[in-house]
Structure formats: C-alpha cells, structure tokens
JSON list of C-alpha atoms in Angstrom, two decimals:
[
{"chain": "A", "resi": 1, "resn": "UNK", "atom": "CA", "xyz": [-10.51, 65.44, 13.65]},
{"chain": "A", "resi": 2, "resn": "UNK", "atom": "CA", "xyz": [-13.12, 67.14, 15.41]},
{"chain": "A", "resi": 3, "resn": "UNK", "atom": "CA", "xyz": [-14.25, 66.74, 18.91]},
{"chain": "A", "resi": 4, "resn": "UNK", "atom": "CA", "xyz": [-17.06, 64.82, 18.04]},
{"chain": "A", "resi": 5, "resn": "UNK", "atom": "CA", "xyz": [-15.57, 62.75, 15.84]},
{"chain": "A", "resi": 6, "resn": "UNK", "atom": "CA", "xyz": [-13.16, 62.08, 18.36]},
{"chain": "A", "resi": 7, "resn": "UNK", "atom": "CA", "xyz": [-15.65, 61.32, 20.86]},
{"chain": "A", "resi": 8, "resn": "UNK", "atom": "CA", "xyz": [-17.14, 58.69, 18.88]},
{"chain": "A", "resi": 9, "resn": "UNK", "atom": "CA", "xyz": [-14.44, 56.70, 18.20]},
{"chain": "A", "resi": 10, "resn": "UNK", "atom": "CA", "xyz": [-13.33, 56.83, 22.04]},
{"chain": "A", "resi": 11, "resn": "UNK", "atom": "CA", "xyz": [-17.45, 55.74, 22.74]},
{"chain": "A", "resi": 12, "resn": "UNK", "atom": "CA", "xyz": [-16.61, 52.56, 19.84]},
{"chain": "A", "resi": 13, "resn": "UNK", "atom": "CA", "xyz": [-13.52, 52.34, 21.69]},
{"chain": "A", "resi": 14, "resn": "UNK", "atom": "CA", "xyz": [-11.31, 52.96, 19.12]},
{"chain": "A", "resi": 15, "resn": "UNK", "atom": "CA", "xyz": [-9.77, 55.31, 20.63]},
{"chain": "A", "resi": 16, "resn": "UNK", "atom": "CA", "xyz": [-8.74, 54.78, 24.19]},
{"chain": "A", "resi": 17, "resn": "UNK", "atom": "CA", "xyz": [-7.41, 56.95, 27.05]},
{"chain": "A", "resi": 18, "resn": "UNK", "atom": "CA", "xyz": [-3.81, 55.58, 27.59]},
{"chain": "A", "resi": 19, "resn": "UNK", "atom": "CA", "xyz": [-1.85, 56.93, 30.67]},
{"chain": "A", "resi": 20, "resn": "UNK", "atom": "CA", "xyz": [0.91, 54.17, 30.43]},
{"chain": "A", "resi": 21, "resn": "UNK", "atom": "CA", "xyz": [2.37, 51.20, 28.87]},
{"chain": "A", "resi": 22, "resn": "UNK", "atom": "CA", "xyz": [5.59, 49.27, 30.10]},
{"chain": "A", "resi": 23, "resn": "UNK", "atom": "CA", "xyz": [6.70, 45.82, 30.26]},
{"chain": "A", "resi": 24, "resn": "UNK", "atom": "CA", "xyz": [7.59, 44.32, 33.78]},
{"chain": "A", "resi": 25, "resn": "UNK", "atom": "CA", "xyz": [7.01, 41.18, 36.05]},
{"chain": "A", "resi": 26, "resn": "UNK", "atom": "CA", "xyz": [3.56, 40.50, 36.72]},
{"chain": "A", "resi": 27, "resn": "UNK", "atom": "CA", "xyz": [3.02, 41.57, 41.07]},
{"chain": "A", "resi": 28, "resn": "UNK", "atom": "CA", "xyz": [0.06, 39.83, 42.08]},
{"chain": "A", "resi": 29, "resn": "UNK", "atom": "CA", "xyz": [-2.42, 37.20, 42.22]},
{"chain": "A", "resi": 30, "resn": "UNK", "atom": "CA", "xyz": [-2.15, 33.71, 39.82]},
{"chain": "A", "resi": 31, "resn": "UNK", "atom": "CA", "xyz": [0.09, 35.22, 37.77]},
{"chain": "A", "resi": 32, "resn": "UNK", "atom": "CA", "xyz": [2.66, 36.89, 39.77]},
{"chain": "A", "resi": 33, "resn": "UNK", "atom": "CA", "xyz": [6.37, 36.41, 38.91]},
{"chain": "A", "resi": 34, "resn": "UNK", "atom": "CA", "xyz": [4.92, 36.41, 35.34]},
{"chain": "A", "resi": 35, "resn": "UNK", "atom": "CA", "xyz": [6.81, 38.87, 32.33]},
{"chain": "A", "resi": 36, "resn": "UNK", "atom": "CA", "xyz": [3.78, 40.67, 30.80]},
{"chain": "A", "resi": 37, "resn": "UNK", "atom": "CA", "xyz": [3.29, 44.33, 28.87]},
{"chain": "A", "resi": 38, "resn": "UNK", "atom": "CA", "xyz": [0.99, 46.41, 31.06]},
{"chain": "A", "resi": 39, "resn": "UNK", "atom": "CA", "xyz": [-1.38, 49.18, 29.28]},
{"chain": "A", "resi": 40, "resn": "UNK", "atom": "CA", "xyz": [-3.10, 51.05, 31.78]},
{"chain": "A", "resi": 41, "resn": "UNK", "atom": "CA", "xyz": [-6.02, 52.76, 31.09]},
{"chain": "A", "resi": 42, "resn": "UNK", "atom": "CA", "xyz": [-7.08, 56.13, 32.40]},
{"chain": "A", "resi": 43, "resn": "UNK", "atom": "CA", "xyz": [-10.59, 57.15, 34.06]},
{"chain": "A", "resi": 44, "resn": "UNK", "atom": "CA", "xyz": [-11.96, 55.42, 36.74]},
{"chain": "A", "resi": 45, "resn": "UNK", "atom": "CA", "xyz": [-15.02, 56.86, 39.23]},
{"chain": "A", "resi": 46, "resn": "UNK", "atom": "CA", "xyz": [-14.95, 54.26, 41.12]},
{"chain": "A", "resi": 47, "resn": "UNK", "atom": "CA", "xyz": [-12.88, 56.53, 44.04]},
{"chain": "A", "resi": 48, "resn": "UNK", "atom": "CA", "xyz": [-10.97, 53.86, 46.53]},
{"chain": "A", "resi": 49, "resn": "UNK", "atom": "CA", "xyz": [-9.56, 56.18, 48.88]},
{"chain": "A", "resi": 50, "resn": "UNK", "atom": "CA", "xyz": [-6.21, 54.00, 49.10]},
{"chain": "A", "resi": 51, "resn": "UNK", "atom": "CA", "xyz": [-5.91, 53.37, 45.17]},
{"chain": "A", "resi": 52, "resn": "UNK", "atom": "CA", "xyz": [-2.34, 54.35, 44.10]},
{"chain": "A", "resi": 53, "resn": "UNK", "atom": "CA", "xyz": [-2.74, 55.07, 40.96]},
{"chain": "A", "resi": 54, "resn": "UNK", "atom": "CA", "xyz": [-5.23, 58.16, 41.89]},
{"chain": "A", "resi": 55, "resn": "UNK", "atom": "CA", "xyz": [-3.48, 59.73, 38.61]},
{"chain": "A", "resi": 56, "resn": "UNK", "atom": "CA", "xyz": [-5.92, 57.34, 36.38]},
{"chain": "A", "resi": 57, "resn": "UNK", "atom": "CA", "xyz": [-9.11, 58.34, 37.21]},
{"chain": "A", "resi": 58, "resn": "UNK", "atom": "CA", "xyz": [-9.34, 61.56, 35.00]},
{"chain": "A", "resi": 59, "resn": "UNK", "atom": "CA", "xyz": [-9.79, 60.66, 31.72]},
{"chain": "A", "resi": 60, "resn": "UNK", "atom": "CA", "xyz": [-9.00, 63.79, 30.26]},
{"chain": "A", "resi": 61, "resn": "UNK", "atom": "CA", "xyz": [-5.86, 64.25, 31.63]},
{"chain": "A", "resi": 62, "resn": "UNK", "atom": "CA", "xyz": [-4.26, 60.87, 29.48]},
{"chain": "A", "resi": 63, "resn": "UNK", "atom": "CA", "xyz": [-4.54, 61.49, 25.60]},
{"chain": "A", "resi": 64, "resn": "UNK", "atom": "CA", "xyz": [-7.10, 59.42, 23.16]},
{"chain": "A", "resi": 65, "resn": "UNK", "atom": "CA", "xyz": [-4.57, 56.55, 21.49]},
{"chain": "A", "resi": 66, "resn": "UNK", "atom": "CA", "xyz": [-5.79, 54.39, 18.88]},
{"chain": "A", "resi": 67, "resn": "UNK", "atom": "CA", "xyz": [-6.17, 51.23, 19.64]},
{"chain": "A", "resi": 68, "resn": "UNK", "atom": "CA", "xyz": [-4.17, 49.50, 16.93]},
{"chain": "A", "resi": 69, "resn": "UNK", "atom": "CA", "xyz": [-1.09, 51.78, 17.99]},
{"chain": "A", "resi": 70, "resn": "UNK", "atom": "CA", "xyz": [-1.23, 50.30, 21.22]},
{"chain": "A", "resi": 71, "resn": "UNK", "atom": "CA", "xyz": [-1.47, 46.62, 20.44]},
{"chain": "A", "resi": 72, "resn": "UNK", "atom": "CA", "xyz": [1.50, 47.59, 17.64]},
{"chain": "A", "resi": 73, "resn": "UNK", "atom": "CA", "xyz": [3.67, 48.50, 20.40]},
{"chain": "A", "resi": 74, "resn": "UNK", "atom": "CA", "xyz": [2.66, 45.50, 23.25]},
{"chain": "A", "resi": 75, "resn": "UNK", "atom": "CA", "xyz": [2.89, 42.88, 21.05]},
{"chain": "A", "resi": 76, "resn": "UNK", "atom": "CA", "xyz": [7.04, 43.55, 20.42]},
{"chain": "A", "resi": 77, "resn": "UNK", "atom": "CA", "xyz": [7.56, 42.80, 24.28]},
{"chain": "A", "resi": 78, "resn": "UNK", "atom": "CA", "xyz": [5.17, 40.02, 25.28]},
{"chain": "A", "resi": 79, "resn": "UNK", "atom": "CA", "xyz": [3.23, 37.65, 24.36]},
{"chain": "A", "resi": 80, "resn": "UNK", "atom": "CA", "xyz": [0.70, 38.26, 27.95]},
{"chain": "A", "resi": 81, "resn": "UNK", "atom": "CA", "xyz": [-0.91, 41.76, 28.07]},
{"chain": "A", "resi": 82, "resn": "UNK", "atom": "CA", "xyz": [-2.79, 42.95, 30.60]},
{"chain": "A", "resi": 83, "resn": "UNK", "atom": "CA", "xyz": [-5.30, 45.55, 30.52]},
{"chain": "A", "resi": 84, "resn": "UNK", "atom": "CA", "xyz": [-5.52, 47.83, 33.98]},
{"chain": "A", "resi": 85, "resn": "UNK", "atom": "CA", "xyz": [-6.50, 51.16, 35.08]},
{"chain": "A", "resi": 86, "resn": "UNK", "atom": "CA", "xyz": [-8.09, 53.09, 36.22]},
{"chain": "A", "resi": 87, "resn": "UNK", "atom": "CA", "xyz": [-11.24, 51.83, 35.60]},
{"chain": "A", "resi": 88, "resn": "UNK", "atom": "CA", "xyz": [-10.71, 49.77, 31.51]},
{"chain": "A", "resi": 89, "resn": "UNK", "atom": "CA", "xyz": [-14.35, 48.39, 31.49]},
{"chain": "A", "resi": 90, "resn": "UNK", "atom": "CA", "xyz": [-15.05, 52.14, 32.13]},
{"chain": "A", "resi": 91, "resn": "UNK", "atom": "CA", "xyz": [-14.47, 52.24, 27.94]},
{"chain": "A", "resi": 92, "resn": "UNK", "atom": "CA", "xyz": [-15.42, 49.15, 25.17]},
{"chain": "A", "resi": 93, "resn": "UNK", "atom": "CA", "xyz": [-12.81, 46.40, 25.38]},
{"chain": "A", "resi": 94, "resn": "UNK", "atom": "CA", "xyz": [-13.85, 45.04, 22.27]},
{"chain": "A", "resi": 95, "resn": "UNK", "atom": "CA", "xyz": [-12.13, 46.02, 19.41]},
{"chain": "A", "resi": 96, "resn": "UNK", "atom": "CA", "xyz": [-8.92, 46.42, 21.46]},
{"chain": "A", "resi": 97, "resn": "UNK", "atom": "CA", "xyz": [-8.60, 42.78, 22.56]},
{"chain": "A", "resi": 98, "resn": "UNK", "atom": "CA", "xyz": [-9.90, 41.73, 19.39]},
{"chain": "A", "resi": 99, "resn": "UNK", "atom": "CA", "xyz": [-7.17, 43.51, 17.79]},
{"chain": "A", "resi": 100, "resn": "UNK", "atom": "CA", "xyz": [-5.18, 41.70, 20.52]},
{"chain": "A", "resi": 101, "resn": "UNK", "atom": "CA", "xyz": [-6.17, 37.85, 19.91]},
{"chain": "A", "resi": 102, "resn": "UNK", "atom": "CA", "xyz": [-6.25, 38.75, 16.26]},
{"chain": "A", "resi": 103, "resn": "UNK", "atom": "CA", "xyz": [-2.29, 38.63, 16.99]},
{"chain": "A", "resi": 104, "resn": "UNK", "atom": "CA", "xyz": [-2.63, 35.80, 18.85]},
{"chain": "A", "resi": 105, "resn": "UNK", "atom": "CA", "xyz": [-1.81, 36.91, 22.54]},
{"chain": "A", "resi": 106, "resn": "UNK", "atom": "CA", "xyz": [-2.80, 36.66, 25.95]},
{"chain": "A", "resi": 107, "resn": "UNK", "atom": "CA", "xyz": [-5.33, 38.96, 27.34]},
{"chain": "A", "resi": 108, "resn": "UNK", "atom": "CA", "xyz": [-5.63, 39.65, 31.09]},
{"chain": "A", "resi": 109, "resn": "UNK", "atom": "CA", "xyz": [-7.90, 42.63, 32.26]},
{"chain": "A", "resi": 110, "resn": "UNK", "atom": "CA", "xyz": [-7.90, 43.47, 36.02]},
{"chain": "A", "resi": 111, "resn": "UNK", "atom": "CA", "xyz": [-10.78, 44.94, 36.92]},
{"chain": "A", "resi": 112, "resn": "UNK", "atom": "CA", "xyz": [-13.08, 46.42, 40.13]},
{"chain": "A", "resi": 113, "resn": "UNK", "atom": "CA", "xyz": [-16.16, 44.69, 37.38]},
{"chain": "A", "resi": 114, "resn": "UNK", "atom": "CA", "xyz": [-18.25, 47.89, 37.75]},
{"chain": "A", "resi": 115, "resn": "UNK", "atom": "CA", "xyz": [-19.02, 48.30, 34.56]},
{"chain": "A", "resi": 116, "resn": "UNK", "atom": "CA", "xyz": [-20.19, 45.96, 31.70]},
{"chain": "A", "resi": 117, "resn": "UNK", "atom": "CA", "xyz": [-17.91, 43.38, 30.64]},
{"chain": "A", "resi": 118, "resn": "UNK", "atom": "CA", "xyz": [-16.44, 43.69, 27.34]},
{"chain": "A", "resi": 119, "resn": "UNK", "atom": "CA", "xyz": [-13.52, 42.54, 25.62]},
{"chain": "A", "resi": 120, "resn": "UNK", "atom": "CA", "xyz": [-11.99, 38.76, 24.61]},
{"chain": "A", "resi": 121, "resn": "UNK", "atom": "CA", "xyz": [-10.49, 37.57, 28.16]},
{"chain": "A", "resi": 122, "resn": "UNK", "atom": "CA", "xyz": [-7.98, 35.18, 28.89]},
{"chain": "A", "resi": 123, "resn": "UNK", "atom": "CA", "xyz": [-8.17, 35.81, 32.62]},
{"chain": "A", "resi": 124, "resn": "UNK", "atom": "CA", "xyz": [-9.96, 37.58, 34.31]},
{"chain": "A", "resi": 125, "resn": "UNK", "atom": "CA", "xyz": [-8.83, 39.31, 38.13]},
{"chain": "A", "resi": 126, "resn": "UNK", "atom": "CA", "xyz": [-11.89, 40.94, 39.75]},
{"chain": "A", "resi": 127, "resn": "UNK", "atom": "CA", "xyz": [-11.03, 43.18, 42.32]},
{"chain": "A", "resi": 128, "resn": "UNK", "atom": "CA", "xyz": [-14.37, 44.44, 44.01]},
{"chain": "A", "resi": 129, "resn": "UNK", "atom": "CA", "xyz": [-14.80, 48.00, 45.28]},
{"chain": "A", "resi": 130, "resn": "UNK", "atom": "CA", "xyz": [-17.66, 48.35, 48.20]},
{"chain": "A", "resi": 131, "resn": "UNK", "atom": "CA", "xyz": [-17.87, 52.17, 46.80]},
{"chain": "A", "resi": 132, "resn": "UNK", "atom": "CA", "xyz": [-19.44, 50.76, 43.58]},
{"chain": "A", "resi": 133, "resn": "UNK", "atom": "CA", "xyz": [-20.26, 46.49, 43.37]},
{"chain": "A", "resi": 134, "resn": "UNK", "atom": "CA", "xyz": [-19.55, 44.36, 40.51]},
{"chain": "A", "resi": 135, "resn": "UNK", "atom": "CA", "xyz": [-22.12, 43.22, 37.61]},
{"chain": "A", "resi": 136, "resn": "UNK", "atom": "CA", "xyz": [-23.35, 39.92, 37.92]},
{"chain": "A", "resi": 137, "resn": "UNK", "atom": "CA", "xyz": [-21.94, 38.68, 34.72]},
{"chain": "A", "resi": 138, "resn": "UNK", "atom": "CA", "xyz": [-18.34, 39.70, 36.24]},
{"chain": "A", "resi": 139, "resn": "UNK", "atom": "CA", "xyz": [-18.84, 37.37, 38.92]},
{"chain": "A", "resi": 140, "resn": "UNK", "atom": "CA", "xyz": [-19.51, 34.42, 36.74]},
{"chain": "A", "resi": 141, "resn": "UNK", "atom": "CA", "xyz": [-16.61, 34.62, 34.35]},
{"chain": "A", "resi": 142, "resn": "UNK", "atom": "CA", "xyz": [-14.21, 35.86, 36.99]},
{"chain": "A", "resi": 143, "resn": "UNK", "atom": "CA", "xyz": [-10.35, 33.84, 37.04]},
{"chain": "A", "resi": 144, "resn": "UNK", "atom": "CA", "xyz": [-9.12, 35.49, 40.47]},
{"chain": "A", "resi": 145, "resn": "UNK", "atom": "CA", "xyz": [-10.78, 37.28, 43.27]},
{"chain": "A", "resi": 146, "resn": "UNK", "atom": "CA", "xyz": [-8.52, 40.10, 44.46]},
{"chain": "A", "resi": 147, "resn": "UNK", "atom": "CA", "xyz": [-9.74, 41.48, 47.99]},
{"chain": "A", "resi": 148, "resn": "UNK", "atom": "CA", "xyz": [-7.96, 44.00, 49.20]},
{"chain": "A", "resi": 149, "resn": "UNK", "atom": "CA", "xyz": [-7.34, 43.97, 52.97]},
{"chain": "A", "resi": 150, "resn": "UNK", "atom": "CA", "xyz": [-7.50, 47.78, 54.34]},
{"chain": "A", "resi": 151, "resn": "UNK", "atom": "CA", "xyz": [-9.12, 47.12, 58.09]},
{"chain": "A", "resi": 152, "resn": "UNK", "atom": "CA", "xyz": [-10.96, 44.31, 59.91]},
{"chain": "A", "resi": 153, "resn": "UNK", "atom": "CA", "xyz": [-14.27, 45.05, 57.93]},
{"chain": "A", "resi": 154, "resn": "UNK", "atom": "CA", "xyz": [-12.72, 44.03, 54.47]},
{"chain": "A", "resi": 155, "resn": "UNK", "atom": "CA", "xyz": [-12.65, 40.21, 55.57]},
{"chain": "A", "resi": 156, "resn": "UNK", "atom": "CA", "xyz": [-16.24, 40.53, 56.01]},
{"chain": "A", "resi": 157, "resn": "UNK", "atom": "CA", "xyz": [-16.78, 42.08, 52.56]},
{"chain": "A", "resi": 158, "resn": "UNK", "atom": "CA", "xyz": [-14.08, 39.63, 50.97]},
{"chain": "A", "resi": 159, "resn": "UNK", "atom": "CA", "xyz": [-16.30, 36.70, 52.18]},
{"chain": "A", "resi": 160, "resn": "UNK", "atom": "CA", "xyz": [-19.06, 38.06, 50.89]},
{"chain": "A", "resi": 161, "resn": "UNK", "atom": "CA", "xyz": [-17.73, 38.87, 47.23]},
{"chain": "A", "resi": 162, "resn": "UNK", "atom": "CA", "xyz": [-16.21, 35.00, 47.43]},
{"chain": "A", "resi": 163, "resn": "UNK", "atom": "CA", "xyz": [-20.03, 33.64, 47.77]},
{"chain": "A", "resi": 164, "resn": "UNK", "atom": "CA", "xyz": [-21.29, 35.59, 44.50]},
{"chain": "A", "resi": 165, "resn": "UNK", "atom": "CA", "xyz": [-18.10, 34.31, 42.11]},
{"chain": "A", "resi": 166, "resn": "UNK", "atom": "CA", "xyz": [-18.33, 30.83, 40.01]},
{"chain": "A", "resi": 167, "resn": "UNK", "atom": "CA", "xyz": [-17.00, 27.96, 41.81]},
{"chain": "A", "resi": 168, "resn": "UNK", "atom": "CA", "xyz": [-13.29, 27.67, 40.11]},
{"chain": "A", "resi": 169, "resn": "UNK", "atom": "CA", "xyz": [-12.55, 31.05, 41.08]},
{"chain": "A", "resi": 170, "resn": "UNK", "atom": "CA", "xyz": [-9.28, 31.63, 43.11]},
{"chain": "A", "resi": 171, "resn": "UNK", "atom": "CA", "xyz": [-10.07, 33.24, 46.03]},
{"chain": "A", "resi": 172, "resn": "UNK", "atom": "CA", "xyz": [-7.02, 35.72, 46.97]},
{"chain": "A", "resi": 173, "resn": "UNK", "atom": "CA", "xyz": [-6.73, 38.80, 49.82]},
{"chain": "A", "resi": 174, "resn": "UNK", "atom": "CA", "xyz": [-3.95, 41.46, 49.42]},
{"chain": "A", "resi": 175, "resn": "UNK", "atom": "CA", "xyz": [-3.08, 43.82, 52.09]},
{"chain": "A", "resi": 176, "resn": "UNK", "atom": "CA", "xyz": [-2.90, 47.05, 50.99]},
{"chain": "A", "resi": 177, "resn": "UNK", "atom": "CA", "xyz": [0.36, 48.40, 50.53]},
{"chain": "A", "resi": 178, "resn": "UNK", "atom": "CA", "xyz": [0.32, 51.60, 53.40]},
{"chain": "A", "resi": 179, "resn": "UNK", "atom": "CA", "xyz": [-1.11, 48.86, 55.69]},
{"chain": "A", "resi": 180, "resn": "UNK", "atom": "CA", "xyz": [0.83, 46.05, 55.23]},
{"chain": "A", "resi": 181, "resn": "UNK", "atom": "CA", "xyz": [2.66, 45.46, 57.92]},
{"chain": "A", "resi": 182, "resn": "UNK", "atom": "CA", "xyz": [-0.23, 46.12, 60.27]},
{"chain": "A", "resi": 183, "resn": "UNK", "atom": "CA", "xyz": [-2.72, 43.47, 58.24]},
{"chain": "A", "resi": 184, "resn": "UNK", "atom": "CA", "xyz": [-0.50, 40.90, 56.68]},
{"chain": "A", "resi": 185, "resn": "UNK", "atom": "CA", "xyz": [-0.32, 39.00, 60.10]},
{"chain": "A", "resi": 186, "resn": "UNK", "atom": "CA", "xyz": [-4.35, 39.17, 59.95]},
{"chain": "A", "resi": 187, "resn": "UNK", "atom": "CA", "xyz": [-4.01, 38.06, 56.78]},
{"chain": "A", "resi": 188, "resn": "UNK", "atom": "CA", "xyz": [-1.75, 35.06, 57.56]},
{"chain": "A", "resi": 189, "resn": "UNK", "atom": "CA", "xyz": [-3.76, 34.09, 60.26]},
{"chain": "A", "resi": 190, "resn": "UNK", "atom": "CA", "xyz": [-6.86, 34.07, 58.17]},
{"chain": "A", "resi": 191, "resn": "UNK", "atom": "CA", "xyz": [-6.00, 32.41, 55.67]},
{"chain": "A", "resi": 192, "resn": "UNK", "atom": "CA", "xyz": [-4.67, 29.73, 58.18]},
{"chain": "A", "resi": 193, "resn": "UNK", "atom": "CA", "xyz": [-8.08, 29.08, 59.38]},
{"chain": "A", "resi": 194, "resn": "UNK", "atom": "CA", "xyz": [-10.09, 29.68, 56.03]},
{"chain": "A", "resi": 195, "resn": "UNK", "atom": "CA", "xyz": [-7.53, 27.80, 53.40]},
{"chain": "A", "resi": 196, "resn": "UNK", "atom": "CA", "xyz": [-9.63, 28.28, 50.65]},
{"chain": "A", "resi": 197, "resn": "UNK", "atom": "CA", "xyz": [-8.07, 31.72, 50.50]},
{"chain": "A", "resi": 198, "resn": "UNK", "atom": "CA", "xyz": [-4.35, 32.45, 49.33]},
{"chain": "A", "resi": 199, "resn": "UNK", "atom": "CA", "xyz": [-2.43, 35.76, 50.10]},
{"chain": "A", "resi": 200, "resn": "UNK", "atom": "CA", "xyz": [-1.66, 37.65, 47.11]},
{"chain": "A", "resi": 201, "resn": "UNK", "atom": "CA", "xyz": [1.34, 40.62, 47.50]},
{"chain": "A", "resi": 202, "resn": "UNK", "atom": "CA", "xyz": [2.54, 43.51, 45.61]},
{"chain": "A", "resi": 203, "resn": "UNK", "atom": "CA", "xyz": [5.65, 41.67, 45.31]},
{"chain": "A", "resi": 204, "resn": "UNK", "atom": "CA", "xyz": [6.56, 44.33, 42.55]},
{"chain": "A", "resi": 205, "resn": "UNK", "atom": "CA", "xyz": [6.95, 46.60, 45.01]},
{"chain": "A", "resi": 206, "resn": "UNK", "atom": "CA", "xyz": [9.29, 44.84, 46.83]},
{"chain": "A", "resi": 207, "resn": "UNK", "atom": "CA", "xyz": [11.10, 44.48, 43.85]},
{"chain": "A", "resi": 208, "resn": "UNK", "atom": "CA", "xyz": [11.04, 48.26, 43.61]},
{"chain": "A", "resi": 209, "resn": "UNK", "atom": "CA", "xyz": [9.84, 47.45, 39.65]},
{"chain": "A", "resi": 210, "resn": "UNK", "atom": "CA", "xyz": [6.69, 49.22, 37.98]}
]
C-alpha cells in the first residue's frame, strides 16, 4: 500500500490511528463502575496542559489499524465500547461505529467535541477544553458534561459550558487527578450549593486499573 493510498483510507476513516485497546471498569461519569473495552485513539491538538495521556496526541507515533480489526477484537470482551483519545472526532467515526452497531453493541465516545461529530452514539461524554471550544451540534446531542476542575477559574468555565448543552444533559465536575486533593473539597462544597452538578472521579485510579 502506498502512502497515499494509505492516507485515504485513514481520511474515510478506515483506517484509524490506534495507540491502545484493553478491557477494564469504566472510571468516570454515568457510567462508572461499568465493564467496557476501551480503544483509544491517537492524535489530538487540542493541548490540555494536565491531559495524561500526552502520549495520544501524535498521530504518527500509533500505527494506521483497520477498522474492522479493531471492532473484531472489542466485540470478544464487551458488549459497551468506548471510543477515547486523544482527540477520536479528530478522524471519521463513521464507518467504525457503524461497523460497531452493525454487531449490535454499545457505543460511547468521550470527547473534548472540537471537531465535527461523527459516528453512531450511544452516549455521548463531552468534556470541553477552553484551549479549543466545542461545535454546537456537540452540545445538543451531548449525554454527560465532564468539567474538569484544575483551579478556581474552571467553575466559571464549567457553568458556562452547562448553559450551551440540551436540557437532559448530566452535568458532572472532576478534579483533576495532580490536584485532587487540593480541589475535591471545592468541589464538594460546590456541588452542595449548586445540586444540579454531581462529582465525577477517576475512581480507576484508585483502583490502580487502566
């Protein structure tokens, strides 16, 4: 195959840049506690200077995986997959979860919503990025709303994000994890006074699970 070939099937996204793929327990939001297959995509430009997956966001550095290799191998662990990243709306979600439903799964795609929504969704978990905002149509199909809770400033910017998503959306703020124990008594105390909020944590973590 030659690089442009290649290139086109990644653009049809047929070919997609896979850094890793494991089954665990679901961490966060709604679905937390949850047993799920995780494929994470790589590339992301998005450039959240706490992400902790900072390995994702070259593209280049994960190899181009067919698409119908990866549903082959997520569909023997669980019948819930969820799409991460990186950035996975960076690349067309289409044929992958079609592929996907076409076996009669679960699709879950977490997302910053940056980038045009593709792909057959399940649920949805927007998790906004102030570097780079969220599409409109993000926003209105949205399940969860994941803020992450970094300093003072982010409850701000989570109240703002909460006033552009659909009405049934599930409002949720996550400290982040090198912060936590500094922020989650902000976050208790927020939520406290503003119930319409839950806390969300990276229970995985304290788990000590993928």
């Amino acid at each position: 195959m030659t690089r442009r070939e290649r290139q086109e099937l990644i653009d049809k996204g047929l070919l997609l840049p896979l850094m890793e793929e494991f089954y665990t327990i679901q961490g966060e939001g709604f679905h937390k506690g949850t047993a799920a297959y995780f494929v994470r995509i790589g590339g992301c430009d998005v450039g959240c200077h706490w992400c902790d997956v900072k390995e994702s966001w070259l593209a280049e550095l994960h190899p181009p995986t067919e698409t119908e290799k990866i549903v082959e191998n997520a569909i023997k662990y669980s019948d819930t997959i969820i799409v991460t990243g990186g950035e996975p709306l960076t690349w067309d979600m289409g044929p992958l979860t079609a592929q996907l439903k076409a076996k009669g799964v679960q699709t879950h795609i977490e997302t910053s919503g940056a980038y045009k929504l593709t792909g057959q969704w399940d649920w949805i978990c927007l998790s906004p990025k102030k570097m780079k905002l969220p599409t409109e149509e993000v926003y209105e199909k949205a399940h969860e709303l994941k803020c992450i809770i970094y300093n003072n400033d982010d409850f701000k910017f989570a109240e703002e994000q909460a006033e552009k998503v659909n009405d049934n959306c599930i409002l949720y703020l996550q400290p982040e994890w090198s912060k936590r124990d500094k922020v989650i008594p902000k976050i208790v105390d927020y939520v406290m006074a503003n119930p319409r909020w839950k806390v969300s944590l990276q229970t995985h973590k304290y788990l000590n699970i993928p």
